[in-house]
């Protein structure tokens, strides 16, 4: 799941990716990736196709 959240009182926006693995209908593992919203565009640069 991808979401944008704000840190109360800090005014900082963060982008969060939650990754869940289910086993037999229950959450078996959970991971969370957090980065500042200002870094989202920079970190997506690897995804863009390079001109050949």
PDB file of N, CA and C in Angstrom, residues 2-47:
ATOM      1  N   UNK A   2       0.578   2.226  -0.821  1.00  0.00           N
ATOM      2  CA  UNK A   2       1.316   3.478  -0.869  1.00  0.00           C
ATOM      3  C   UNK A   2       0.468   4.559  -0.222  1.00  0.00           C
ATOM      4  N   UNK A   3       1.088   5.359   0.641  1.00  0.00           N
ATOM      5  CA  UNK A   3       0.342   6.456   1.254  1.00  0.00           C
ATOM      6  C   UNK A   3       1.279   7.628   1.526  1.00  0.00           C
ATOM      7  N   UNK A   4       0.670   8.794   1.667  1.00  0.00           N
ATOM      8  CA  UNK A   4       1.396   9.983   2.097  1.00  0.00           C
ATOM      9  C   UNK A   4       0.895  10.330   3.482  1.00  0.00           C
ATOM     10  N   UNK A   5       1.827  10.634   4.364  1.00  0.00           N
ATOM     11  CA  UNK A   5       1.469  10.937   5.751  1.00  0.00           C
ATOM     12  C   UNK A   5       2.208  12.206   6.185  1.00  0.00           C
ATOM     13  N   UNK A   6       1.779  12.769   7.301  1.00  0.00           N
ATOM     14  CA  UNK A   6       2.403  13.962   7.851  1.00  0.00           C
ATOM     15  C   UNK A   6       2.768  13.703   9.293  1.00  0.00           C
ATOM     16  N   UNK A   7       3.933  14.185   9.676  1.00  0.00           N
ATOM     17  CA  UNK A   7       4.393  14.040  11.046  1.00  0.00           C
ATOM     18  C   UNK A   7       3.779  15.176  11.862  1.00  0.00           C
ATOM     19  N   UNK A   8       2.940  14.860  12.850  1.00  0.00           N
ATOM     20  CA  UNK A   8       2.267  15.892  13.634  1.00  0.00           C
ATOM     21  C   UNK A   8       3.259  16.867  14.276  1.00  0.00           C
ATOM     22  N   UNK A   9       2.958  18.143  14.137  1.00  0.00           N
ATOM     23  CA  UNK A   9       3.782  19.173  14.739  1.00  0.00           C
ATOM     24  C   UNK A   9       5.055  19.509  13.986  1.00  0.00           C
ATOM     25  N   UNK A  10       5.466  18.655  13.040  1.00  0.00           N
ATOM     26  CA  UNK A  10       6.715  18.891  12.307  1.00  0.00           C
ATOM     27  C   UNK A  10       6.456  19.495  10.937  1.00  0.00           C
ATOM     28  N   UNK A  11       5.248  19.286  10.407  1.00  0.00           N
ATOM     29  CA  UNK A  11       4.927  19.800   9.088  1.00  0.00           C
ATOM     30  C   UNK A  11       5.622  19.062   7.964  1.00  0.00           C
ATOM     31  N   UNK A  12       6.258  17.954   8.272  1.00  0.00           N
ATOM     32  CA  UNK A  12       6.966  17.193   7.258  1.00  0.00           C
ATOM     33  C   UNK A  12       6.062  16.141   6.629  1.00  0.00           C
ATOM     34  N   UNK A  13       6.099  16.049   5.314  1.00  0.00           N
ATOM     35  CA  UNK A  13       5.348  15.013   4.621  1.00  0.00           C
ATOM     36  C   UNK A  13       6.256  13.833   4.336  1.00  0.00           C
ATOM     37  N   UNK A  14       5.726  12.639   4.494  1.00  0.00           N
ATOM     38  CA  UNK A  14       6.489  11.438   4.178  1.00  0.00           C
ATOM     39  C   UNK A  14       5.671  10.561   3.238  1.00  0.00           C
ATOM     40  N   UNK A  15       6.369   9.820   2.404  1.00  0.00           N
ATOM     41  CA  UNK A  15       5.747   8.828   1.536  1.00  0.00           C
ATOM     42  C   UNK A  15       6.074   7.467   2.147  1.00  0.00           C
ATOM     43  N   UNK A  16       5.066   6.619   2.237  1.00  0.00           N
ATOM     44  CA  UNK A  16       5.239   5.329   2.905  1.00  0.00           C
ATOM     45  C   UNK A  16       4.715   4.211   2.013  1.00  0.00           C
ATOM     46  N   UNK A  17       5.504   3.147   1.911  1.00  0.00           N
ATOM     47  CA  UNK A  17       5.064   1.938   1.222  1.00  0.00           C
ATOM     48  C   UNK A  17       5.044   0.825   2.261  1.00  0.00           C
ATOM     49  N   UNK A  18       3.882   0.214   2.430  1.00  0.00           N
ATOM     50  CA  UNK A  18       3.737  -0.937   3.325  1.00  0.00           C
ATOM     51  C   UNK A  18       3.616  -2.185   2.468  1.00  0.00           C
ATOM     52  N   UNK A  19       4.437  -3.184   2.763  1.00  0.00           N
ATOM     53  CA  UNK A  19       4.425  -4.446   2.030  1.00  0.00           C
ATOM     54  C   UNK A  19       4.041  -5.535   3.023  1.00  0.00           C
ATOM     55  N   UNK A  20       2.991  -6.262   2.709  1.00  0.00           N
ATOM     56  CA  UNK A  20       2.503  -7.313   3.603  1.00  0.00           C
ATOM     57  C   UNK A  20       2.560  -8.663   2.895  1.00  0.00           C
ATOM     58  N   UNK A  21       2.989  -9.675   3.615  1.00  0.00           N
ATOM     59  CA  UNK A  21       2.955 -11.047   3.089  1.00  0.00           C
ATOM     60  C   UNK A  21       1.944 -11.826   3.924  1.00  0.00           C
ATOM     61  N   UNK A  22       1.010 -12.428   3.241  1.00  0.00           N
ATOM     62  CA  UNK A  22      -0.044 -13.186   3.913  1.00  0.00           C
ATOM     63  C   UNK A  22       0.246 -14.678   3.834  1.00  0.00           C
ATOM     64  N   UNK A  23      -0.090 -15.386   4.876  1.00  0.00           N
ATOM     65  CA  UNK A  23       0.035 -16.839   4.910  1.00  0.00           C
ATOM     66  C   UNK A  23      -1.207 -17.389   5.598  1.00  0.00           C
ATOM     67  N   UNK A  24      -1.967 -18.177   4.876  1.00  0.00           N
ATOM     68  CA  UNK A  24      -3.189 -18.779   5.412  1.00  0.00           C
ATOM     69  C   UNK A  24      -4.164 -17.723   5.929  1.00  0.00           C
ATOM     70  N   UNK A  25      -4.247 -16.599   5.188  1.00  0.00           N
ATOM     71  CA  UNK A  25      -5.205 -15.559   5.534  1.00  0.00           C
ATOM     72  C   UNK A  25      -4.769 -14.604   6.636  1.00  0.00           C
ATOM     73  N   UNK A  26      -3.567 -14.794   7.160  1.00  0.00           N
ATOM     74  CA  UNK A  26      -3.053 -13.921   8.224  1.00  0.00           C
ATOM     75  C   UNK A  26      -1.798 -13.203   7.751  1.00  0.00           C
ATOM     76  N   UNK A  27      -1.536 -12.035   8.310  1.00  0.00           N
ATOM     77  CA  UNK A  27      -0.301 -11.322   7.985  1.00  0.00           C
ATOM     78  C   UNK A  27       0.858 -12.071   8.622  1.00  0.00           C
ATOM     79  N   UNK A  28       1.771 -12.571   7.781  1.00  0.00           N
ATOM     80  CA  UNK A  28       2.923 -13.321   8.271  1.00  0.00           C
ATOM     81  C   UNK A  28       4.146 -12.421   8.431  1.00  0.00           C
ATOM     82  N   UNK A  29       4.280 -11.420   7.558  1.00  0.00           N
ATOM     83  CA  UNK A  29       5.400 -10.486   7.624  1.00  0.00           C
ATOM     84  C   UNK A  29       4.925  -9.131   7.144  1.00  0.00           C
ATOM     85  N   UNK A  30       5.590  -8.086   7.632  1.00  0.00           N
ATOM     86  CA  UNK A  30       5.260  -6.728   7.192  1.00  0.00           C
ATOM     87  C   UNK A  30       6.545  -5.916   7.099  1.00  0.00           C
ATOM     88  N   UNK A  31       6.646  -5.123   6.036  1.00  0.00           N
ATOM     89  CA  UNK A  31       7.782  -4.221   5.835  1.00  0.00           C
ATOM     90  C   UNK A  31       7.238  -2.840   5.570  1.00  0.00           C
ATOM     91  N   UNK A  32       8.021  -1.830   5.898  1.00  0.00           N
ATOM     92  CA  UNK A  32       7.606  -0.454   5.650  1.00  0.00           C
ATOM     93  C   UNK A  32       8.809   0.330   5.138  1.00  0.00           C
ATOM     94  N   UNK A  33       8.611   1.025   4.034  1.00  0.00           N
ATOM     95  CA  UNK A  33       9.638   1.882   3.453  1.00  0.00           C
ATOM     96  C   UNK A  33       9.155   3.310   3.611  1.00  0.00           C
ATOM     97  N   UNK A  34       9.987   4.164   4.195  1.00  0.00           N
ATOM     98  CA  UNK A  34       9.594   5.545   4.472  1.00  0.00           C
ATOM     99  C   UNK A  34      10.638   6.482   3.872  1.00  0.00           C
ATOM    100  N   UNK A  35      10.171   7.523   3.187  1.00  0.00           N
ATOM    101  CA  UNK A  35      11.072   8.552   2.690  1.00  0.00           C
ATOM    102  C   UNK A  35      10.352   9.887   2.687  1.00  0.00           C
ATOM    103  N   UNK A  36      11.116  10.939   2.755  1.00  0.00           N
ATOM    104  CA  UNK A  36      10.543  12.279   2.711  1.00  0.00           C
ATOM    105  C   UNK A  36       9.899  12.544   1.357  1.00  0.00           C
ATOM    106  N   UNK A  37       8.761  13.225   1.352  1.00  0.00           N
ATOM    107  CA  UNK A  37       8.055  13.514   0.106  1.00  0.00           C
ATOM    108  C   UNK A  37       8.974  14.247  -0.871  1.00  0.00           C
ATOM    109  N   UNK A  38       9.854  15.085  -0.366  1.00  0.00           N
ATOM    110  CA  UNK A  38      10.752  15.834  -1.248  1.00  0.00           C
ATOM    111  C   UNK A  38      11.715  14.921  -2.000  1.00  0.00           C
ATOM    112  N   UNK A  39      11.923  13.696  -1.537  1.00  0.00           N
ATOM    113  CA  UNK A  39      12.840  12.759  -2.189  1.00  0.00           C
ATOM    114  C   UNK A  39      12.150  11.807  -3.159  1.00  0.00           C
ATOM    115  N   UNK A  40      10.828  11.772  -3.161  1.00  0.00           N
ATOM    116  CA  UNK A  40      10.097  10.808  -3.987  1.00  0.00           C
ATOM    117  C   UNK A  40      10.454  10.956  -5.463  1.00  0.00           C
ATOM    118  N   UNK A  41      10.411  12.158  -6.005  1.00  0.00           N
ATOM    119  CA  UNK A  41      10.704  12.373  -7.415  1.00  0.00           C
ATOM    120  C   UNK A  41      12.141  12.001  -7.739  1.00  0.00           C
ATOM    121  N   UNK A  42      13.070  12.363  -6.886  1.00  0.00           N
ATOM    122  CA  UNK A  42      14.479  12.041  -7.108  1.00  0.00           C
ATOM    123  C   UNK A  42      14.682  10.531  -7.146  1.00  0.00           C
ATOM    124  N   UNK A  43      14.061   9.816  -6.217  1.00  0.00           N
ATOM    125  CA  UNK A  43      14.250   8.368  -6.139  1.00  0.00           C
ATOM    126  C   UNK A  43      13.523   7.599  -7.230  1.00  0.00           C
ATOM    127  N   UNK A  44      12.577   8.225  -7.918  1.00  0.00           N
ATOM    128  CA  UNK A  44      11.897   7.566  -9.031  1.00  0.00           C
ATOM    129  C   UNK A  44      12.658   7.707 -10.343  1.00  0.00           C
ATOM    130  N   UNK A  45      13.731   8.479 -10.363  1.00  0.00           N
ATOM    131  CA  UNK A  45      14.482   8.722 -11.591  1.00  0.00           C
ATOM    132  C   UNK A  45      14.992   7.426 -12.215  1.00  0.00           C
ATOM    133  N   UNK A  46      15.320   6.421 -11.434  1.00  0.00           N
ATOM    134  CA  UNK A  46      15.813   5.156 -11.986  1.00  0.00           C
ATOM    135  C   UNK A  46      14.746   4.459 -12.823  1.00  0.00           C
ATOM    136  N   UNK A  47      13.485   4.764 -12.593  1.00  0.00           N
ATOM    137  CA  UNK A  47      12.379   4.119 -13.279  1.00  0.00           C
ATOM    138  C   UNK A  47      12.180   4.657 -14.694  1.00  0.00           C
TER     139      UNK A  47
END
